[in-house]
Amino acid sequence: MYEDQIQLKKGYEEEQHVSSKVEEQKDLAKMEKQAEQHGEDVRKREKRVSHKLKTKGNKVSALRTFFFG
């Protein structure tokens, strides 16, 4: 009977180890997805800012041309 308990304990410990590895993989995949989303958000923001700066730069150039010929 004692050997059965040892085998059950080993089986439980192995199951816990595998379960923790699965959770680690899930967490890693979630973090990678969040990093990708953050990168996409940053790229969108940079594109918007770049467009705004370009538009403002064109307006300034047009005003300079209008006022200073």
mmCIF file of N, CA, C and O in Angstrom:
data_model
loop_
_atom_site.group_PDB
_atom_site.id
_atom_site.type_symbol
_atom_site.label_atom_id
_atom_site.label_comp_id
_atom_site.label_asym_id
_atom_site.label_seq_id
_atom_site.Cartn_x
_atom_site.Cartn_y
_atom_site.Cartn_z
ATOM 1 N N MET A 1 0.821 -1.194 0.000
ATOM 2 C CA MET A 1 0.000 0.000 0.000
ATOM 3 C C MET A 1 0.873 1.270 0.000
ATOM 4 O O MET A 1 0.541 2.230 -0.653
ATOM 5 N N TYR A 2 1.947 1.249 0.718
ATOM 6 C CA TYR A 2 2.837 2.396 0.773
ATOM 7 C C TYR A 2 3.375 2.723 -0.621
ATOM 8 O O TYR A 2 3.455 3.890 -0.992
ATOM 9 N N GLU A 3 3.714 1.701 -1.392
ATOM 10 C CA GLU A 3 4.220 1.916 -2.755
ATOM 11 C C GLU A 3 3.161 2.551 -3.647
ATOM 12 O O GLU A 3 3.470 3.378 -4.503
ATOM 13 N N ASP A 4 1.909 2.179 -3.438
ATOM 14 C CA ASP A 4 0.815 2.788 -4.194
ATOM 15 C C ASP A 4 0.721 4.283 -3.911
ATOM 16 O O ASP A 4 0.501 5.098 -4.807
ATOM 17 N N GLN A 5 0.890 4.643 -2.662
ATOM 18 C CA GLN A 5 0.836 6.063 -2.286
ATOM 19 C C GLN A 5 1.994 6.832 -2.916
ATOM 20 O O GLN A 5 1.839 7.961 -3.361
ATOM 21 N N ILE A 6 3.163 6.208 -2.951
ATOM 22 C CA ILE A 6 4.331 6.843 -3.577
ATOM 23 C C ILE A 6 4.057 7.056 -5.069
ATOM 24 O O ILE A 6 4.323 8.136 -5.608
ATOM 25 N N GLN A 7 3.500 6.052 -5.736
ATOM 26 C CA GLN A 7 3.186 6.179 -7.166
ATOM 27 C C GLN A 7 2.132 7.253 -7.402
ATOM 28 O O GLN A 7 2.236 8.040 -8.350
ATOM 29 N N LEU A 8 1.127 7.304 -6.540
ATOM 30 C CA LEU A 8 0.093 8.339 -6.667
ATOM 31 C C LEU A 8 0.696 9.726 -6.492
ATOM 32 O O LEU A 8 0.375 10.657 -7.226
ATOM 33 N N LYS A 9 1.588 9.846 -5.509
ATOM 34 C CA LYS A 9 2.238 11.139 -5.264
ATOM 35 C C LYS A 9 3.083 11.552 -6.463
ATOM 36 O O LYS A 9 3.044 12.697 -6.904
ATOM 37 N N LYS A 10 3.851 10.610 -7.012
ATOM 38 C CA LYS A 10 4.669 10.911 -8.192
ATOM 39 C C LYS A 10 3.792 11.332 -9.369
ATOM 40 O O LYS A 10 4.100 12.282 -10.080
ATOM 41 N N GLY A 11 2.704 10.600 -9.565
ATOM 42 C CA GLY A 11 1.782 10.941 -10.649
ATOM 43 C C GLY A 11 1.193 12.324 -10.465
ATOM 44 O O GLY A 11 1.081 13.106 -11.414
ATOM 45 N N TYR A 12 0.822 12.659 -9.234
ATOM 46 C CA TYR A 12 0.260 13.971 -8.937
ATOM 47 C C TYR A 12 1.292 15.068 -9.183
ATOM 48 O O TYR A 12 0.992 16.105 -9.787
ATOM 49 N N GLU A 13 2.526 14.833 -8.740
ATOM 50 C CA GLU A 13 3.589 15.820 -8.930
ATOM 51 C C GLU A 13 3.877 16.031 -10.411
ATOM 52 O O GLU A 13 4.081 17.168 -10.855
ATOM 53 N N GLU A 14 3.897 14.956 -11.184
ATOM 54 C CA GLU A 14 4.129 15.078 -12.631
ATOM 55 C C GLU A 14 2.987 15.854 -13.288
ATOM 56 O O GLU A 14 3.220 16.699 -14.154
ATOM 57 N N GLU A 15 1.768 15.577 -12.867
ATOM 58 C CA GLU A 15 0.606 16.274 -13.415
ATOM 59 C C GLU A 15 0.683 17.762 -13.097
ATOM 60 O O GLU A 15 0.411 18.611 -13.949
ATOM 61 N N GLN A 16 1.089 18.088 -11.876
ATOM 62 C CA GLN A 16 1.228 19.488 -11.479
ATOM 63 C C GLN A 16 2.320 20.176 -12.296
ATOM 64 O O GLN A 16 2.170 21.323 -12.711
ATOM 65 N N HIS A 17 3.416 19.470 -12.535
ATOM 66 C CA HIS A 17 4.522 20.019 -13.316
ATOM 67 C C HIS A 17 4.068 20.316 -14.743
ATOM 68 O O HIS A 17 4.317 21.399 -15.276
ATOM 69 N N VAL A 18 3.391 19.343 -15.349
ATOM 70 C CA VAL A 18 2.899 19.522 -16.716
ATOM 71 C C VAL A 18 1.888 20.662 -16.763
ATOM 72 O O VAL A 18 1.925 21.513 -17.657
ATOM 73 N N SER A 19 1.013 20.710 -15.774
ATOM 74 C CA SER A 19 -0.005 21.755 -15.721
ATOM 75 C C SER A 19 0.647 23.138 -15.613
ATOM 76 O O SER A 19 0.230 24.083 -16.285
ATOM 77 N N SER A 20 1.692 23.245 -14.790
ATOM 78 C CA SER A 20 2.360 24.540 -14.648
ATOM 79 C C SER A 20 3.065 24.929 -15.944
ATOM 80 O O SER A 20 3.084 26.104 -16.323
ATOM 81 N N LYS A 21 3.630 23.957 -16.664
ATOM 82 C CA LYS A 21 4.279 24.248 -17.950
ATOM 83 C C LYS A 21 3.252 24.730 -18.973
ATOM 84 O O LYS A 21 3.519 25.652 -19.742
ATOM 85 N N VAL A 22 2.082 24.113 -18.972
ATOM 86 C CA VAL A 22 1.015 24.527 -19.893
ATOM 87 C C VAL A 22 0.601 25.963 -19.582
ATOM 88 O O VAL A 22 0.435 26.782 -20.494
ATOM 89 N N GLU A 23 0.456 26.283 -18.309
ATOM 90 C CA GLU A 23 0.076 27.641 -17.914
ATOM 91 C C GLU A 23 1.160 28.642 -18.319
ATOM 92 O O GLU A 23 0.854 29.749 -18.774
ATOM 93 N N GLU A 24 2.419 28.263 -18.167
ATOM 94 C CA GLU A 24 3.522 29.141 -18.578
ATOM 95 C C GLU A 24 3.443 29.422 -20.074
ATOM 96 O O GLU A 24 3.643 30.563 -20.511
ATOM 97 N N GLN A 25 3.162 28.388 -20.871
ATOM 98 C CA GLN A 25 3.058 28.553 -22.318
ATOM 99 C C GLN A 25 1.890 29.462 -22.678
ATOM 100 O O GLN A 25 1.998 30.306 -23.571
ATOM 101 N N LYS A 26 0.778 29.296 -21.974
ATOM 102 C CA LYS A 26 -0.385 30.154 -22.223
ATOM 103 C C LYS A 26 -0.052 31.606 -21.897
ATOM 104 O O LYS A 26 -0.395 32.514 -22.648
ATOM 105 N N ASP A 27 0.615 31.815 -20.750
ATOM 106 C CA ASP A 27 0.994 33.168 -20.356
ATOM 107 C C ASP A 27 1.954 33.785 -21.364
ATOM 108 O O ASP A 27 1.837 34.962 -21.717
ATOM 109 N N LEU A 28 2.905 32.995 -21.834
ATOM 110 C CA LEU A 28 3.865 33.484 -22.818
ATOM 111 C C LEU A 28 3.164 33.875 -24.114
ATOM 112 O O LEU A 28 3.435 34.941 -24.679
ATOM 113 N N ALA A 29 2.246 33.035 -24.569
ATOM 114 C CA ALA A 29 1.497 33.342 -25.793
ATOM 115 C C ALA A 29 0.670 34.602 -25.615
ATOM 116 O O ALA A 29 0.596 35.447 -26.516
ATOM 117 N N LYS A 30 0.086 34.770 -24.446
ATOM 118 C CA LYS A 30 -0.720 35.968 -24.164
ATOM 119 C C LYS A 30 0.167 37.221 -24.177
ATOM 120 O O LYS A 30 -0.205 38.242 -24.750
ATOM 121 N N MET A 31 1.345 37.121 -23.562
ATOM 122 C CA MET A 31 2.260 38.266 -23.541
ATOM 123 C C MET A 31 2.747 38.602 -24.942
ATOM 124 O O MET A 31 2.873 39.782 -25.295
ATOM 125 N N GLU A 32 3.011 37.590 -25.761
ATOM 126 C CA GLU A 32 3.447 37.836 -27.136
ATOM 127 C C GLU A 32 2.345 38.537 -27.921
ATOM 128 O O GLU A 32 2.611 39.470 -28.683
ATOM 129 N N LYS A 33 1.115 38.107 -27.727
ATOM 130 C CA LYS A 33 -0.011 38.734 -28.422
ATOM 131 C C LYS A 33 -0.175 40.186 -27.976
ATOM 132 O O LYS A 33 -0.402 41.071 -28.799
ATOM 133 N N GLN A 34 -0.028 40.431 -26.675
ATOM 134 C CA GLN A 34 -0.120 41.800 -26.176
ATOM 135 C C GLN A 34 1.000 42.666 -26.737
ATOM 136 O O GLN A 34 0.778 43.830 -27.084
ATOM 137 N N ALA A 35 2.197 42.112 -26.855
ATOM 138 C CA ALA A 35 3.326 42.861 -27.410
ATOM 139 C C ALA A 35 3.074 43.196 -28.876
ATOM 140 O O ALA A 35 3.353 44.315 -29.323
ATOM 141 N N GLU A 36 2.525 42.228 -29.620
ATOM 142 C CA GLU A 36 2.205 42.486 -31.029
ATOM 143 C C GLU A 36 1.154 43.583 -31.144
ATOM 144 O O GLU A 36 1.269 44.476 -31.980
ATOM 145 N N GLN A 37 0.130 43.529 -30.288
ATOM 146 C CA GLN A 37 -0.929 44.538 -30.323
ATOM 147 C C GLN A 37 -0.366 45.906 -29.960
ATOM 148 O O GLN A 37 -0.698 46.900 -30.586
ATOM 149 N N HIS A 38 0.512 45.930 -28.959
ATOM 150 C CA HIS A 38 1.124 47.200 -28.569
ATOM 151 C C HIS A 38 1.937 47.772 -29.726
ATOM 152 O O HIS A 38 1.861 48.962 -30.020
ATOM 153 N N GLY A 39 2.698 46.907 -30.389
ATOM 154 C CA GLY A 39 3.489 47.356 -31.542
ATOM 155 C C GLY A 39 2.597 47.902 -32.647
ATOM 156 O O GLY A 39 2.913 48.918 -33.261
ATOM 157 N N GLU A 40 1.479 47.236 -32.894
ATOM 158 C CA GLU A 40 0.525 47.704 -33.916
ATOM 159 C C GLU A 40 -0.048 49.057 -33.516
ATOM 160 O O GLU A 40 -0.155 49.961 -34.343
ATOM 161 N N ASP A 41 -0.397 49.210 -32.232
ATOM 162 C CA ASP A 41 -0.927 50.489 -31.753
ATOM 163 C C ASP A 41 0.105 51.606 -31.917
ATOM 164 O O ASP A 41 -0.228 52.715 -32.329
ATOM 165 N N VAL A 42 1.356 51.297 -31.607
ATOM 166 C CA VAL A 42 2.428 52.293 -31.734
ATOM 167 C C VAL A 42 2.604 52.683 -33.201
ATOM 168 O O VAL A 42 2.722 53.871 -33.521
ATOM 169 N N ARG A 43 2.592 51.689 -34.097
ATOM 170 C CA ARG A 43 2.743 51.994 -35.531
ATOM 171 C C ARG A 43 1.593 52.873 -36.022
ATOM 172 O O ARG A 43 1.813 53.811 -36.784
ATOM 173 N N LYS A 44 0.375 52.582 -35.591
ATOM 174 C CA LYS A 44 -0.773 53.395 -35.995
ATOM 175 C C LYS A 44 -0.627 54.822 -35.475
ATOM 176 O O LYS A 44 -0.888 55.784 -36.199
ATOM 177 N N ARG A 45 -0.210 54.950 -34.218
ATOM 178 C CA ARG A 45 -0.034 56.271 -33.623
ATOM 179 C C ARG A 45 1.057 57.057 -34.354
ATOM 180 O O ARG A 45 0.890 58.240 -34.658
ATOM 181 N N GLU A 46 2.162 56.387 -34.665
ATOM 182 C CA GLU A 46 3.246 57.046 -35.390
ATOM 183 C C GLU A 46 2.785 57.499 -36.770
ATOM 184 O O GLU A 46 3.134 58.591 -37.212
ATOM 185 N N LYS A 47 2.009 56.682 -37.426
ATOM 186 C CA LYS A 47 1.506 57.036 -38.755
ATOM 187 C C LYS A 47 0.597 58.261 -38.670
ATOM 188 O O LYS A 47 0.681 59.173 -39.491
ATOM 189 N N ARG A 48 -0.270 58.279 -37.643
ATOM 190 C CA ARG A 48 -1.178 59.421 -37.458
ATOM 191 C C ARG A 48 -0.394 60.704 -37.194
ATOM 192 O O ARG A 48 -0.671 61.754 -37.776
ATOM 193 N N VAL A 49 0.590 60.610 -36.309
ATOM 194 C CA VAL A 49 1.394 61.786 -35.972
ATOM 195 C C VAL A 49 2.165 62.255 -37.194
ATOM 196 O O VAL A 49 2.221 63.456 -37.480
ATOM 197 N N SER A 50 2.736 61.324 -37.934
ATOM 198 C CA SER A 50 3.480 61.681 -39.136
ATOM 199 C C SER A 50 2.580 62.400 -40.138
ATOM 200 O O SER A 50 2.975 63.410 -40.728
ATOM 201 N N HIS A 51 1.374 61.880 -40.296
ATOM 202 C CA HIS A 51 0.423 62.506 -41.223
ATOM 203 C C HIS A 51 0.069 63.916 -40.752
ATOM 204 O O HIS A 51 0.030 64.864 -41.556
ATOM 205 N N LYS A 52 -0.161 64.070 -39.453
ATOM 206 C CA LYS A 52 -0.498 65.404 -38.915
ATOM 207 C C LYS A 52 0.654 66.379 -39.123
ATOM 208 O O LYS A 52 0.441 67.531 -39.499
ATOM 209 N N LEU A 53 1.878 65.919 -38.863
ATOM 210 C CA LEU A 53 3.033 66.798 -39.050
ATOM 211 C C LEU A 53 3.200 67.187 -40.512
ATOM 212 O O LEU A 53 3.505 68.339 -40.824
ATOM 213 N N LYS A 54 2.998 66.240 -41.394
ATOM 214 C CA LYS A 54 3.118 66.516 -42.826
ATOM 215 C C LYS A 54 2.057 67.518 -43.250
ATOM 216 O O LYS A 54 2.340 68.476 -43.964
ATOM 217 N N THR A 55 0.825 67.319 -42.765
ATOM 218 C CA THR A 55 -0.270 68.232 -43.108
ATOM 219 C C THR A 55 0.010 69.630 -42.584
ATOM 220 O O THR A 55 -0.158 70.620 -43.305
ATOM 221 N N LYS A 56 0.463 69.723 -41.334
ATOM 222 C CA LYS A 56 0.791 71.030 -40.768
ATOM 223 C C LYS A 56 1.948 71.667 -41.508
ATOM 224 O O LYS A 56 1.949 72.870 -41.754
ATOM 225 N N GLY A 57 2.931 70.850 -41.887
ATOM 226 C CA GLY A 57 4.071 71.376 -42.638
ATOM 227 C C GLY A 57 3.628 71.936 -43.978
ATOM 228 O O GLY A 57 4.101 72.995 -44.414
ATOM 229 N N ASN A 58 2.692 71.256 -44.647
ATOM 230 C CA ASN A 58 2.178 71.746 -45.926
ATOM 231 C C ASN A 58 1.426 73.053 -45.735
ATOM 232 O O ASN A 58 1.525 73.965 -46.559
ATOM 233 N N LYS A 59 0.670 73.163 -44.655
ATOM 234 C CA LYS A 59 -0.074 74.409 -44.384
ATOM 235 C C LYS A 59 0.879 75.558 -44.115
ATOM 236 O O LYS A 59 0.682 76.668 -44.605
ATOM 237 N N VAL A 60 1.941 75.286 -43.352
ATOM 238 C CA VAL A 60 2.928 76.327 -43.060
ATOM 239 C C VAL A 60 3.611 76.760 -44.349
ATOM 240 O O VAL A 60 3.792 77.957 -44.600
ATOM 241 N N SER A 61 3.962 75.817 -45.196
ATOM 242 C CA SER A 61 4.600 76.154 -46.473
ATOM 243 C C SER A 61 3.670 76.993 -47.342
ATOM 244 O O SER A 61 4.105 77.968 -47.973
ATOM 245 N N ALA A 62 2.398 76.627 -47.341
ATOM 246 C CA ALA A 62 1.427 77.387 -48.135
ATOM 247 C C ALA A 62 1.296 78.808 -47.598
ATOM 248 O O ALA A 62 1.231 79.765 -48.373
ATOM 249 N N LEU A 63 1.274 78.968 -46.277
ATOM 250 C CA LEU A 63 1.173 80.305 -45.686
ATOM 251 C C LEU A 63 2.416 81.134 -45.977
ATOM 252 O O LEU A 63 2.331 82.311 -46.267
ATOM 253 N N ARG A 64 3.586 80.504 -45.876
ATOM 254 C CA ARG A 64 4.823 81.229 -46.182
ATOM 255 C C ARG A 64 4.810 81.717 -47.635
ATOM 256 O O ARG A 64 5.194 82.843 -47.926
ATOM 257 N N THR A 65 4.388 80.833 -48.517
ATOM 258 C CA THR A 65 4.318 81.204 -49.935
ATOM 259 C C THR A 65 3.314 82.337 -50.132
ATOM 260 O O THR A 65 3.591 83.289 -50.870
ATOM 261 N N PHE A 66 2.194 82.266 -49.463
ATOM 262 C CA PHE A 66 1.159 83.270 -49.607
ATOM 263 C C PHE A 66 1.642 84.626 -49.092
ATOM 264 O O PHE A 66 1.452 85.657 -49.761
ATOM 265 N N PHE A 67 2.269 84.626 -47.899
ATOM 266 C CA PHE A 67 2.678 85.894 -47.300
ATOM 267 C C PHE A 67 4.006 86.427 -47.816
ATOM 268 O O PHE A 67 4.218 87.628 -47.907
ATOM 269 N N PHE A 68 4.913 85.507 -48.103
ATOM 270 C CA PHE A 68 6.256 85.971 -48.447
ATOM 271 C C PHE A 68 6.623 85.712 -49.906
ATOM 272 O O PHE A 68 7.739 85.980 -50.318
ATOM 273 N N GLY A 69 5.691 85.196 -50.646
ATOM 274 C CA GLY A 69 5.826 85.076 -52.078
ATOM 275 C C GLY A 69 6.741 84.060 -52.533
ATOM 276 O O GLY A 69 7.326 83.755 -53.376
#
